[in-house]
């Protein structure tokens, strides 16, 4: 191929780069290449897969290039001012942006997310063989599939279950679900979404807290964390289908989804219940639906709403925004919601050096088995929470 400096350039964003990477690694199989116009039309007609796999980047320069490029020409793929690969053009063709948006979002074209997706779509798509340069840093470790298969072999696992996660933050409910899954499966693969626009908790702090819980309270040799960029392809109901396709391409034979998942669609036909997974022939993986879990004040433990005999007025729900609101206010959530160690990590992240002066002046006020040790912000939060558990003076 020609030198990247002499090639025409096609500018793509991180979402497109990650999608190309998933395809190149075989994680979107049976999709294994960029589709041409005929393949795109056949894919949409047959509905074998949730959506067609094309590259149609927006931008005035990209549109000019794609209207004037010839078959056999090499395009340098540029992402964030860095050459990340190259593509040998086979053909270019027009696309219907509104139809493409409908296909990606499953019909929801008026949300803020949908409008953001529309802005990144161009009027022309390009197909052809491409390669990605190895020096580019990707969120998934190369050879992750082989790693999972090796772990499966080492522990002689007969079944692998996949689960999609946000964990903002990881709660007691997550732990309960992990244990339930591991009771029936030898290996659990946790897909941890890395959002394009992070909200209160960044990917790193979410991953750090998840790793802490796995390391200290779960069988760590039976759990694998799989970072997964939350790109436009995973929007709407199509996202759940692609999650299942990636899972089965990683040799998972089961996937767990909560019944309250916002993009999970059920419908009735001839007095039989179907889910979105019945719309494509490519989903071979078994799907297990989990009911909602809550803390029941009567049962004094975490229970499923389907099996708890008590009413909703006895239930404490684990709403993410409620827990985030407590943390954002600088408070430690009750330990029935989140482990104190996790809360300490998050509060130290949200409010760095908040108690540095207090720790210097009164750090020795905390009982520590007679040993004076240097404390950090996390230690301070944990020891403060332990004082709340001193019940004799209540």
PDB file of C-alpha atoms in Angstrom, residues 175-314:
ATOM      1  CA  UNK A 175     -23.034  -8.649  44.119  1.00  0.00           C
ATOM      2  CA  UNK A 176     -26.165 -10.689  44.734  1.00  0.00           C
ATOM      3  CA  UNK A 177     -26.704 -11.196  41.008  1.00  0.00           C
ATOM      4  CA  UNK A 178     -23.064 -12.151  40.429  1.00  0.00           C
ATOM      5  CA  UNK A 179     -23.317 -14.835  43.105  1.00  0.00           C
ATOM      6  CA  UNK A 180     -26.579 -16.189  41.700  1.00  0.00           C
ATOM      7  CA  UNK A 181     -24.967 -16.506  38.267  1.00  0.00           C
ATOM      8  CA  UNK A 182     -21.828 -18.163  39.622  1.00  0.00           C
ATOM      9  CA  UNK A 183     -23.971 -20.696  41.491  1.00  0.00           C
ATOM     10  CA  UNK A 184     -25.012 -22.071  38.095  1.00  0.00           C
ATOM     11  CA  UNK A 185     -22.043 -21.149  35.867  1.00  0.00           C
ATOM     12  CA  UNK A 186     -18.311 -21.550  36.249  1.00  0.00           C
ATOM     13  CA  UNK A 187     -17.320 -18.326  34.482  1.00  0.00           C
ATOM     14  CA  UNK A 188     -18.860 -14.847  34.315  1.00  0.00           C
ATOM     15  CA  UNK A 189     -17.884 -12.217  31.724  1.00  0.00           C
ATOM     16  CA  UNK A 190     -18.834  -8.674  32.757  1.00  0.00           C
ATOM     17  CA  UNK A 191     -19.100  -6.184  29.894  1.00  0.00           C
ATOM     18  CA  UNK A 192     -18.347  -2.822  31.473  1.00  0.00           C
ATOM     19  CA  UNK A 193     -19.589   0.044  29.306  1.00  0.00           C
ATOM     20  CA  UNK A 194     -17.259   2.949  28.684  1.00  0.00           C
ATOM     21  CA  UNK A 195     -19.509   5.877  27.807  1.00  0.00           C
ATOM     22  CA  UNK A 196     -18.671   8.463  25.187  1.00  0.00           C
ATOM     23  CA  UNK A 197     -19.780  11.201  27.591  1.00  0.00           C
ATOM     24  CA  UNK A 198     -19.276  10.124  31.181  1.00  0.00           C
ATOM     25  CA  UNK A 199     -21.648  11.492  33.793  1.00  0.00           C
ATOM     26  CA  UNK A 200     -20.885  11.650  37.527  1.00  0.00           C
ATOM     27  CA  UNK A 201     -18.588   8.624  37.677  1.00  0.00           C
ATOM     28  CA  UNK A 202     -15.856   8.075  35.119  1.00  0.00           C
ATOM     29  CA  UNK A 203     -15.091   4.703  33.591  1.00  0.00           C
ATOM     30  CA  UNK A 204     -11.893   4.418  35.634  1.00  0.00           C
ATOM     31  CA  UNK A 205     -13.521   4.894  39.042  1.00  0.00           C
ATOM     32  CA  UNK A 206     -16.369   2.513  38.121  1.00  0.00           C
ATOM     33  CA  UNK A 207     -13.850  -0.095  36.981  1.00  0.00           C
ATOM     34  CA  UNK A 208     -11.715   0.450  40.091  1.00  0.00           C
ATOM     35  CA  UNK A 209     -14.693  -0.115  42.421  1.00  0.00           C
ATOM     36  CA  UNK A 210     -15.826  -3.182  40.474  1.00  0.00           C
ATOM     37  CA  UNK A 211     -12.336  -4.671  40.614  1.00  0.00           C
ATOM     38  CA  UNK A 212     -12.166  -4.010  44.367  1.00  0.00           C
ATOM     39  CA  UNK A 213     -15.412  -5.887  45.040  1.00  0.00           C
ATOM     40  CA  UNK A 214     -14.382  -8.799  42.809  1.00  0.00           C
ATOM     41  CA  UNK A 215     -10.926  -8.981  44.388  1.00  0.00           C
ATOM     42  CA  UNK A 216     -12.183  -8.976  47.982  1.00  0.00           C
ATOM     43  CA  UNK A 217     -15.655 -10.508  48.030  1.00  0.00           C
ATOM     44  CA  UNK A 218     -16.080 -12.755  44.981  1.00  0.00           C
ATOM     45  CA  UNK A 219     -14.247 -15.700  43.352  1.00  0.00           C
ATOM     46  CA  UNK A 220     -11.967 -13.494  41.236  1.00  0.00           C
ATOM     47  CA  UNK A 221     -10.616 -16.362  39.121  1.00  0.00           C
ATOM     48  CA  UNK A 222     -14.110 -16.924  37.740  1.00  0.00           C
ATOM     49  CA  UNK A 223     -14.920 -13.354  36.702  1.00  0.00           C
ATOM     50  CA  UNK A 224     -13.569 -11.442  33.691  1.00  0.00           C
ATOM     51  CA  UNK A 225     -14.102  -7.708  33.097  1.00  0.00           C
ATOM     52  CA  UNK A 226     -14.517  -6.837  29.413  1.00  0.00           C
ATOM     53  CA  UNK A 227     -14.369  -3.041  28.684  1.00  0.00           C
ATOM     54  CA  UNK A 228     -16.841  -2.183  25.937  1.00  0.00           C
ATOM     55  CA  UNK A 229     -17.233   1.258  24.393  1.00  0.00           C
ATOM     56  CA  UNK A 230     -20.857   2.370  24.468  1.00  0.00           C
ATOM     57  CA  UNK A 231     -20.940   3.377  20.794  1.00  0.00           C
ATOM     58  CA  UNK A 232     -23.845   4.355  18.546  1.00  0.00           C
ATOM     59  CA  UNK A 233     -24.299   0.735  17.395  1.00  0.00           C
ATOM     60  CA  UNK A 234     -25.509  -0.176  20.893  1.00  0.00           C
ATOM     61  CA  UNK A 235     -28.313   2.387  20.885  1.00  0.00           C
ATOM     62  CA  UNK A 236     -31.906   1.206  21.295  1.00  0.00           C
ATOM     63  CA  UNK A 237     -33.090  -2.387  21.028  1.00  0.00           C
ATOM     64  CA  UNK A 238     -30.383  -3.151  18.458  1.00  0.00           C
ATOM     65  CA  UNK A 239     -27.823  -2.690  21.188  1.00  0.00           C
ATOM     66  CA  UNK A 240     -29.109  -5.663  23.167  1.00  0.00           C
ATOM     67  CA  UNK A 241     -28.932  -7.862  20.063  1.00  0.00           C
ATOM     68  CA  UNK A 242     -25.366  -6.791  19.323  1.00  0.00           C
ATOM     69  CA  UNK A 243     -24.435  -7.404  22.959  1.00  0.00           C
ATOM     70  CA  UNK A 244     -25.701 -10.970  22.531  1.00  0.00           C
ATOM     71  CA  UNK A 245     -23.771 -11.401  19.257  1.00  0.00           C
ATOM     72  CA  UNK A 246     -20.533 -10.202  20.871  1.00  0.00           C
ATOM     73  CA  UNK A 247     -21.150 -12.487  23.843  1.00  0.00           C
ATOM     74  CA  UNK A 248     -21.623 -15.599  21.721  1.00  0.00           C
ATOM     75  CA  UNK A 249     -18.549 -14.689  19.659  1.00  0.00           C
ATOM     76  CA  UNK A 250     -16.613 -14.733  22.928  1.00  0.00           C
ATOM     77  CA  UNK A 251     -17.837 -18.321  23.496  1.00  0.00           C
ATOM     78  CA  UNK A 252     -20.474 -17.372  26.063  1.00  0.00           C
ATOM     79  CA  UNK A 253     -23.465 -19.732  26.004  1.00  0.00           C
ATOM     80  CA  UNK A 254     -25.777 -17.603  28.167  1.00  0.00           C
ATOM     81  CA  UNK A 255     -26.525 -13.912  28.662  1.00  0.00           C
ATOM     82  CA  UNK A 256     -28.278 -12.364  31.669  1.00  0.00           C
ATOM     83  CA  UNK A 257     -30.539  -9.331  31.244  1.00  0.00           C
ATOM     84  CA  UNK A 258     -32.771  -7.602  33.765  1.00  0.00           C
ATOM     85  CA  UNK A 259     -36.473  -7.585  32.964  1.00  0.00           C
ATOM     86  CA  UNK A 260     -36.509  -3.827  33.614  1.00  0.00           C
ATOM     87  CA  UNK A 261     -33.848  -3.100  30.960  1.00  0.00           C
ATOM     88  CA  UNK A 262     -35.051   0.072  29.149  1.00  0.00           C
ATOM     89  CA  UNK A 263     -34.393  -1.294  25.644  1.00  0.00           C
ATOM     90  CA  UNK A 264     -35.830  -4.763  26.165  1.00  0.00           C
ATOM     91  CA  UNK A 265     -38.909  -5.214  23.986  1.00  0.00           C
ATOM     92  CA  UNK A 266     -41.590  -7.878  24.461  1.00  0.00           C
ATOM     93  CA  UNK A 267     -44.551  -8.464  22.185  1.00  0.00           C
ATOM     94  CA  UNK A 268     -47.442 -10.924  21.835  1.00  0.00           C
ATOM     95  CA  UNK A 269     -48.312 -12.930  18.751  1.00  0.00           C
ATOM     96  CA  UNK A 270     -50.832 -15.767  18.566  1.00  0.00           C
ATOM     97  CA  UNK A 271     -51.126 -15.784  22.374  1.00  0.00           C
ATOM     98  CA  UNK A 272     -47.393 -16.328  22.809  1.00  0.00           C
ATOM     99  CA  UNK A 273     -44.827 -13.967  24.324  1.00  0.00           C
ATOM    100  CA  UNK A 274     -41.793 -13.054  22.209  1.00  0.00           C
ATOM    101  CA  UNK A 275     -38.815 -10.810  22.898  1.00  0.00           C
ATOM    102  CA  UNK A 276     -36.557  -8.757  20.635  1.00  0.00           C
ATOM    103  CA  UNK A 277     -34.256 -11.789  20.493  1.00  0.00           C
ATOM    104  CA  UNK A 278     -36.789 -13.645  18.369  1.00  0.00           C
ATOM    105  CA  UNK A 279     -36.327 -11.156  15.508  1.00  0.00           C
ATOM    106  CA  UNK A 280     -32.965 -12.459  14.246  1.00  0.00           C
ATOM    107  CA  UNK A 281     -31.717 -15.923  13.340  1.00  0.00           C
ATOM    108  CA  UNK A 282     -28.149 -15.152  14.375  1.00  0.00           C
ATOM    109  CA  UNK A 283     -28.795 -15.138  18.142  1.00  0.00           C
ATOM    110  CA  UNK A 284     -27.962 -18.651  19.329  1.00  0.00           C
ATOM    111  CA  UNK A 285     -27.004 -17.717  22.869  1.00  0.00           C
ATOM    112  CA  UNK A 286     -29.514 -18.499  25.652  1.00  0.00           C
ATOM    113  CA  UNK A 287     -31.064 -15.458  27.300  1.00  0.00           C
ATOM    114  CA  UNK A 288     -31.955 -15.447  30.987  1.00  0.00           C
ATOM    115  CA  UNK A 289     -34.192 -12.655  32.288  1.00  0.00           C
ATOM    116  CA  UNK A 290     -33.710 -11.517  35.880  1.00  0.00           C
ATOM    117  CA  UNK A 291     -36.500 -10.009  37.935  1.00  0.00           C
ATOM    118  CA  UNK A 292     -35.984  -6.810  39.899  1.00  0.00           C
ATOM    119  CA  UNK A 293     -34.227  -7.026  43.276  1.00  0.00           C
ATOM    120  CA  UNK A 294     -34.892  -4.785  46.287  1.00  0.00           C
ATOM    121  CA  UNK A 295     -34.073  -4.619  49.985  1.00  0.00           C
ATOM    122  CA  UNK A 296     -37.124  -5.640  52.035  1.00  0.00           C
ATOM    123  CA  UNK A 297     -37.368  -4.100  55.497  1.00  0.00           C
ATOM    124  CA  UNK A 298     -39.525  -7.003  56.660  1.00  0.00           C
ATOM    125  CA  UNK A 299     -37.345  -9.781  55.232  1.00  0.00           C
ATOM    126  CA  UNK A 300     -34.220  -7.864  56.352  1.00  0.00           C
ATOM    127  CA  UNK A 301     -32.374  -8.890  53.194  1.00  0.00           C
ATOM    128  CA  UNK A 302     -32.170  -8.481  49.433  1.00  0.00           C
ATOM    129  CA  UNK A 303     -35.069 -10.211  47.689  1.00  0.00           C
ATOM    130  CA  UNK A 304     -36.667 -10.569  44.281  1.00  0.00           C
ATOM    131  CA  UNK A 305     -39.910  -8.640  43.865  1.00  0.00           C
ATOM    132  CA  UNK A 306     -41.414 -11.842  42.449  1.00  0.00           C
ATOM    133  CA  UNK A 307     -40.779 -13.886  45.587  1.00  0.00           C
ATOM    134  CA  UNK A 308     -41.128 -11.311  48.377  1.00  0.00           C
ATOM    135  CA  UNK A 309     -44.550 -11.552  50.070  1.00  0.00           C
ATOM    136  CA  UNK A 310     -44.443  -7.968  51.349  1.00  0.00           C
ATOM    137  CA  UNK A 311     -45.715  -4.858  49.602  1.00  0.00           C
ATOM    138  CA  UNK A 312     -43.748  -2.127  47.837  1.00  0.00           C
ATOM    139  CA  UNK A 313     -44.049   0.108  50.887  1.00  0.00           C
ATOM    140  CA  UNK A 314     -41.542  -2.231  52.608  1.00  0.00           C
TER     141      UNK A 314
END
